[in-house]
Amino acid sequence: KESDVRVVKPEEENFTGFVFKIHANMDPKHRDRLAFVKIVSGTFKRNENYLLVRENKKMKFSSPNAFFADKKEVVDES
């Protein structure tokens, strides 16, 4: 989706990403919700505060995961 505010360039240093999919209850044993994020610019680092622009709210991601087939692992930096 094209932004009505500004264009984010991939070479920008600040982390920018957008959620393209939200999935609930992937693991039947837990009530979980996952947000799949595409990184547009910068570097994502675990446990840092990030601004959710839509709600003007800061969020911290303590357990980000990468998926490959049926395996998942915690990501410290991406």
mmCIF file of N, CA and C in Angstrom, residues 7-78:
data_model
loop_
_atom_site.group_PDB
_atom_site.id
_atom_site.type_symbol
_atom_site.label_atom_id
_atom_site.label_comp_id
_atom_site.label_asym_id
_atom_site.label_seq_id
_atom_site.Cartn_x
_atom_site.Cartn_y
_atom_site.Cartn_z
ATOM 1 N N VAL A 7 7.304 8.432 1.428
ATOM 2 C CA VAL A 7 7.849 7.201 0.864
ATOM 3 C C VAL A 7 9.032 6.774 1.720
ATOM 4 N N VAL A 8 9.041 5.515 2.164
ATOM 5 C CA VAL A 8 10.152 4.979 2.951
ATOM 6 C C VAL A 8 11.147 4.359 1.988
ATOM 7 N N LYS A 9 12.392 4.791 2.081
ATOM 8 C CA LYS A 9 13.435 4.258 1.195
ATOM 9 C C LYS A 9 14.167 3.116 1.904
ATOM 10 N N PRO A 10 14.478 2.032 1.207
ATOM 11 C CA PRO A 10 15.140 0.877 1.824
ATOM 12 C C PRO A 10 16.488 1.201 2.462
ATOM 13 N N GLU A 11 17.161 2.236 1.997
ATOM 14 C CA GLU A 11 18.482 2.569 2.536
ATOM 15 C C GLU A 11 18.418 3.413 3.814
ATOM 16 N N GLU A 12 17.228 3.771 4.284
ATOM 17 C CA GLU A 12 17.105 4.533 5.529
ATOM 18 C C GLU A 12 17.650 3.717 6.698
ATOM 19 N N GLU A 13 18.293 4.388 7.659
ATOM 20 C CA GLU A 13 18.885 3.697 8.808
ATOM 21 C C GLU A 13 17.848 3.244 9.822
ATOM 22 N N ASN A 14 16.811 4.039 10.044
ATOM 23 C CA ASN A 14 15.796 3.679 11.033
ATOM 24 C C ASN A 14 15.003 2.466 10.579
ATOM 25 N N PHE A 15 14.649 1.618 11.544
ATOM 26 C CA PHE A 15 13.844 0.446 11.229
ATOM 27 C C PHE A 15 12.432 0.870 10.844
ATOM 28 N N THR A 16 11.970 0.336 9.727
ATOM 29 C CA THR A 16 10.600 0.526 9.277
ATOM 30 C C THR A 16 10.099 -0.805 8.761
ATOM 31 N N GLY A 17 8.907 -1.166 9.137
ATOM 32 C CA GLY A 17 8.314 -2.405 8.654
ATOM 33 C C GLY A 17 6.810 -2.254 8.605
ATOM 34 N N PHE A 18 6.150 -3.200 7.928
ATOM 35 C CA PHE A 18 4.693 -3.164 7.962
ATOM 36 C C PHE A 18 4.152 -4.572 8.141
ATOM 37 N N VAL A 19 3.072 -4.642 8.902
ATOM 38 C CA VAL A 19 2.415 -5.921 9.172
ATOM 39 C C VAL A 19 1.578 -6.259 7.953
ATOM 40 N N PHE A 20 1.831 -7.438 7.369
ATOM 41 C CA PHE A 20 1.068 -7.826 6.194
ATOM 42 C C PHE A 20 0.118 -8.979 6.470
ATOM 43 N N LYS A 21 0.211 -9.580 7.667
ATOM 44 C CA LYS A 21 -0.675 -10.695 7.992
ATOM 45 C C LYS A 21 -0.712 -10.863 9.504
ATOM 46 N N ILE A 22 -1.894 -11.117 10.041
ATOM 47 C CA ILE A 22 -2.041 -11.453 11.457
ATOM 48 C C ILE A 22 -2.715 -12.810 11.516
ATOM 49 N N HIS A 23 -2.141 -13.708 12.313
ATOM 50 C CA HIS A 23 -2.659 -15.076 12.401
ATOM 51 C C HIS A 23 -2.845 -15.433 13.868
ATOM 52 N N ALA A 24 -3.983 -16.009 14.194
ATOM 53 C CA ALA A 24 -4.264 -16.404 15.574
ATOM 54 C C ALA A 24 -4.331 -17.923 15.678
ATOM 55 N N ASN A 25 -3.963 -18.421 16.843
ATOM 56 C CA ASN A 25 -4.075 -19.843 17.181
ATOM 57 C C ASN A 25 -3.320 -20.771 16.227
ATOM 58 N N MET A 26 -2.078 -20.423 15.916
ATOM 59 C CA MET A 26 -1.254 -21.303 15.085
ATOM 60 C C MET A 26 -0.890 -22.575 15.835
ATOM 61 N N ASP A 27 -0.738 -22.459 17.147
ATOM 62 C CA ASP A 27 -0.439 -23.619 17.987
ATOM 63 C C ASP A 27 -1.703 -23.954 18.772
ATOM 64 N N PRO A 28 -2.306 -25.126 18.533
ATOM 65 C CA PRO A 28 -3.564 -25.461 19.208
ATOM 66 C C PRO A 28 -3.455 -25.529 20.734
ATOM 67 N N LYS A 29 -2.244 -25.669 21.257
ATOM 68 C CA LYS A 29 -2.045 -25.768 22.703
ATOM 69 C C LYS A 29 -2.016 -24.395 23.377
ATOM 70 N N HIS A 30 -1.891 -23.326 22.589
ATOM 71 C CA HIS A 30 -1.775 -21.982 23.150
ATOM 72 C C HIS A 30 -2.701 -21.018 22.422
ATOM 73 N N ARG A 31 -3.108 -19.990 23.124
ATOM 74 C CA ARG A 31 -3.903 -18.930 22.495
ATOM 75 C C ARG A 31 -2.931 -17.835 22.077
ATOM 76 N N ASP A 32 -2.393 -17.979 20.906
ATOM 77 C CA ASP A 32 -1.368 -17.046 20.451
ATOM 78 C C ASP A 32 -1.867 -16.208 19.281
ATOM 79 N N ARG A 33 -1.213 -15.083 19.095
ATOM 80 C CA ARG A 33 -1.450 -14.223 17.937
ATOM 81 C C ARG A 33 -0.094 -13.853 17.364
ATOM 82 N N LEU A 34 0.034 -13.972 16.070
ATOM 83 C CA LEU A 34 1.293 -13.639 15.405
ATOM 84 C C LEU A 34 1.054 -12.566 14.357
ATOM 85 N N ALA A 35 1.971 -11.625 14.305
ATOM 86 C CA ALA A 35 1.940 -10.606 13.262
ATOM 87 C C ALA A 35 3.152 -10.836 12.370
ATOM 88 N N PHE A 36 2.917 -11.005 11.092
ATOM 89 C CA PHE A 36 4.000 -11.175 10.126
ATOM 90 C C PHE A 36 4.375 -9.796 9.607
ATOM 91 N N VAL A 37 5.669 -9.482 9.683
ATOM 92 C CA VAL A 37 6.148 -8.143 9.347
ATOM 93 C C VAL A 37 7.158 -8.210 8.213
ATOM 94 N N LYS A 38 7.008 -7.329 7.254
ATOM 95 C CA LYS A 38 8.010 -7.175 6.197
ATOM 96 C C LYS A 38 8.884 -5.991 6.579
ATOM 97 N N ILE A 39 10.194 -6.217 6.610
ATOM 98 C CA ILE A 39 11.133 -5.138 6.921
ATOM 99 C C ILE A 39 11.350 -4.315 5.659
ATOM 100 N N VAL A 40 11.120 -3.006 5.778
ATOM 101 C CA VAL A 40 11.264 -2.104 4.637
ATOM 102 C C VAL A 40 12.624 -1.415 4.670
ATOM 103 N N SER A 41 13.062 -1.009 5.876
ATOM 104 C CA SER A 41 14.359 -0.343 5.992
ATOM 105 C C SER A 41 14.933 -0.579 7.379
ATOM 106 N N GLY A 42 16.231 -0.370 7.491
ATOM 107 C CA GLY A 42 16.899 -0.465 8.784
ATOM 108 C C GLY A 42 17.052 -1.883 9.285
ATOM 109 N N THR A 43 17.350 -1.999 10.575
ATOM 110 C CA THR A 43 17.589 -3.289 11.216
ATOM 111 C C THR A 43 16.676 -3.433 12.421
ATOM 112 N N PHE A 44 15.997 -4.570 12.490
ATOM 113 C CA PHE A 44 15.161 -4.878 13.648
ATOM 114 C C PHE A 44 16.033 -5.492 14.723
ATOM 115 N N LYS A 45 15.877 -5.029 15.971
ATOM 116 C CA LYS A 45 16.615 -5.594 17.101
ATOM 117 C C LYS A 45 15.631 -5.976 18.196
ATOM 118 N N ARG A 46 15.800 -7.174 18.700
ATOM 119 C CA ARG A 46 14.943 -7.700 19.759
ATOM 120 C C ARG A 46 15.030 -6.821 21.012
ATOM 121 N N ASN A 47 13.927 -6.663 21.713
ATOM 122 C CA ASN A 47 13.807 -5.930 22.980
ATOM 123 C C ASN A 47 14.005 -4.422 22.871
ATOM 124 N N GLU A 48 13.984 -3.864 21.680
ATOM 125 C CA GLU A 48 14.019 -2.407 21.538
ATOM 126 C C GLU A 48 12.590 -1.893 21.400
ATOM 127 N N ASN A 49 12.373 -0.637 21.754
ATOM 128 C CA ASN A 49 11.051 -0.030 21.602
ATOM 129 C C ASN A 49 10.871 0.459 20.175
ATOM 130 N N TYR A 50 9.693 0.164 19.615
ATOM 131 C CA TYR A 50 9.348 0.611 18.272
ATOM 132 C C TYR A 50 8.000 1.306 18.321
ATOM 133 N N LEU A 51 7.821 2.284 17.449
ATOM 134 C CA LEU A 51 6.584 3.060 17.416
ATOM 135 C C LEU A 51 5.590 2.419 16.458
ATOM 136 N N LEU A 52 4.402 2.124 16.962
ATOM 137 C CA LEU A 52 3.294 1.686 16.124
ATOM 138 C C LEU A 52 2.580 2.962 15.680
ATOM 139 N N VAL A 53 2.845 3.383 14.458
ATOM 140 C CA VAL A 53 2.417 4.694 13.972
ATOM 141 C C VAL A 53 0.900 4.842 14.009
ATOM 142 N N ARG A 54 0.191 3.810 13.601
ATOM 143 C CA ARG A 54 -1.271 3.885 13.527
ATOM 144 C C ARG A 54 -1.903 4.254 14.868
ATOM 145 N N GLU A 55 -1.312 3.764 15.971
ATOM 146 C CA GLU A 55 -1.859 4.028 17.307
ATOM 147 C C GLU A 55 -1.001 4.993 18.120
ATOM 148 N N ASN A 56 0.104 5.466 17.538
ATOM 149 C CA ASN A 56 1.051 6.341 18.232
ATOM 150 C C ASN A 56 1.441 5.751 19.590
ATOM 151 N N LYS A 57 1.808 4.469 19.564
ATOM 152 C CA LYS A 57 2.095 3.720 20.781
ATOM 153 C C LYS A 57 3.426 2.987 20.614
ATOM 154 N N LYS A 58 4.229 2.958 21.677
ATOM 155 C CA LYS A 58 5.492 2.228 21.624
ATOM 156 C C LYS A 58 5.265 0.773 22.009
ATOM 157 N N MET A 59 5.981 -0.124 21.314
ATOM 158 C CA MET A 59 5.875 -1.556 21.581
ATOM 159 C C MET A 59 7.268 -2.153 21.653
ATOM 160 N N LYS A 60 7.409 -3.187 22.477
ATOM 161 C CA LYS A 60 8.667 -3.917 22.582
ATOM 162 C C LYS A 60 8.385 -5.374 22.224
ATOM 163 N N PHE A 61 9.248 -5.954 21.404
ATOM 164 C CA PHE A 61 9.079 -7.336 20.974
ATOM 165 C C PHE A 61 10.153 -8.186 21.638
ATOM 166 N N SER A 62 9.757 -8.953 22.644
ATOM 167 C CA SER A 62 10.720 -9.736 23.419
ATOM 168 C C SER A 62 10.930 -11.134 22.859
ATOM 169 N N SER A 63 10.031 -11.572 22.008
ATOM 170 C CA SER A 63 10.148 -12.939 21.501
ATOM 171 C C SER A 63 9.813 -13.015 20.009
ATOM 172 N N PRO A 64 10.545 -12.279 19.160
ATOM 173 C CA PRO A 64 10.278 -12.356 17.719
ATOM 174 C C PRO A 64 10.753 -13.698 17.166
ATOM 175 N N ASN A 65 9.982 -14.269 16.263
ATOM 176 C CA ASN A 65 10.298 -15.585 15.712
ATOM 177 C C ASN A 65 10.466 -15.540 14.205
ATOM 178 N N ALA A 66 11.333 -16.416 13.716
ATOM 179 C CA ALA A 66 11.463 -16.667 12.284
ATOM 180 C C ALA A 66 10.942 -18.079 12.045
ATOM 181 N N PHE A 67 10.190 -18.257 10.970
ATOM 182 C CA PHE A 67 9.607 -19.554 10.653
ATOM 183 C C PHE A 67 10.231 -20.115 9.391
ATOM 184 N N PHE A 68 10.458 -21.412 9.410
ATOM 185 C CA PHE A 68 10.875 -22.131 8.211
ATOM 186 C C PHE A 68 10.274 -23.521 8.313
ATOM 187 N N ALA A 69 9.302 -23.803 7.454
ATOM 188 C CA ALA A 69 8.549 -25.059 7.500
ATOM 189 C C ALA A 69 7.924 -25.208 8.889
ATOM 190 N N ASP A 70 8.212 -26.301 9.598
ATOM 191 C CA ASP A 70 7.603 -26.505 10.917
ATOM 192 C C ASP A 70 8.528 -26.091 12.058
ATOM 193 N N LYS A 71 9.596 -25.375 11.743
ATOM 194 C CA LYS A 71 10.545 -24.931 12.766
ATOM 195 C C LYS A 71 10.400 -23.431 12.991
ATOM 196 N N LYS A 72 10.598 -23.026 14.242
ATOM 197 C CA LYS A 72 10.635 -21.593 14.528
ATOM 198 C C LYS A 72 11.758 -21.333 15.514
ATOM 199 N N GLU A 73 12.376 -20.177 15.375
ATOM 200 C CA GLU A 73 13.463 -19.804 16.276
ATOM 201 C C GLU A 73 13.372 -18.317 16.593
ATOM 202 N N VAL A 74 13.834 -17.965 17.790
ATOM 203 C CA VAL A 74 13.825 -16.571 18.222
ATOM 204 C C VAL A 74 14.904 -15.805 17.457
ATOM 205 N N VAL A 75 14.555 -14.615 17.014
ATOM 206 C CA VAL A 75 15.457 -13.774 16.228
ATOM 207 C C VAL A 75 15.932 -12.607 17.091
ATOM 208 N N ASP A 76 17.241 -12.420 17.182
ATOM 209 C CA ASP A 76 17.789 -11.291 17.932
ATOM 210 C C ASP A 76 17.933 -10.047 17.065
ATOM 211 N N GLU A 77 18.232 -10.245 15.783
ATOM 212 C CA GLU A 77 18.437 -9.118 14.875
ATOM 213 C C GLU A 77 18.114 -9.557 13.461
ATOM 214 N N SER A 78 17.508 -8.665 12.715
ATOM 215 C CA SER A 78 17.191 -8.985 11.332
ATOM 216 C C SER A 78 17.223 -7.715 10.497
#
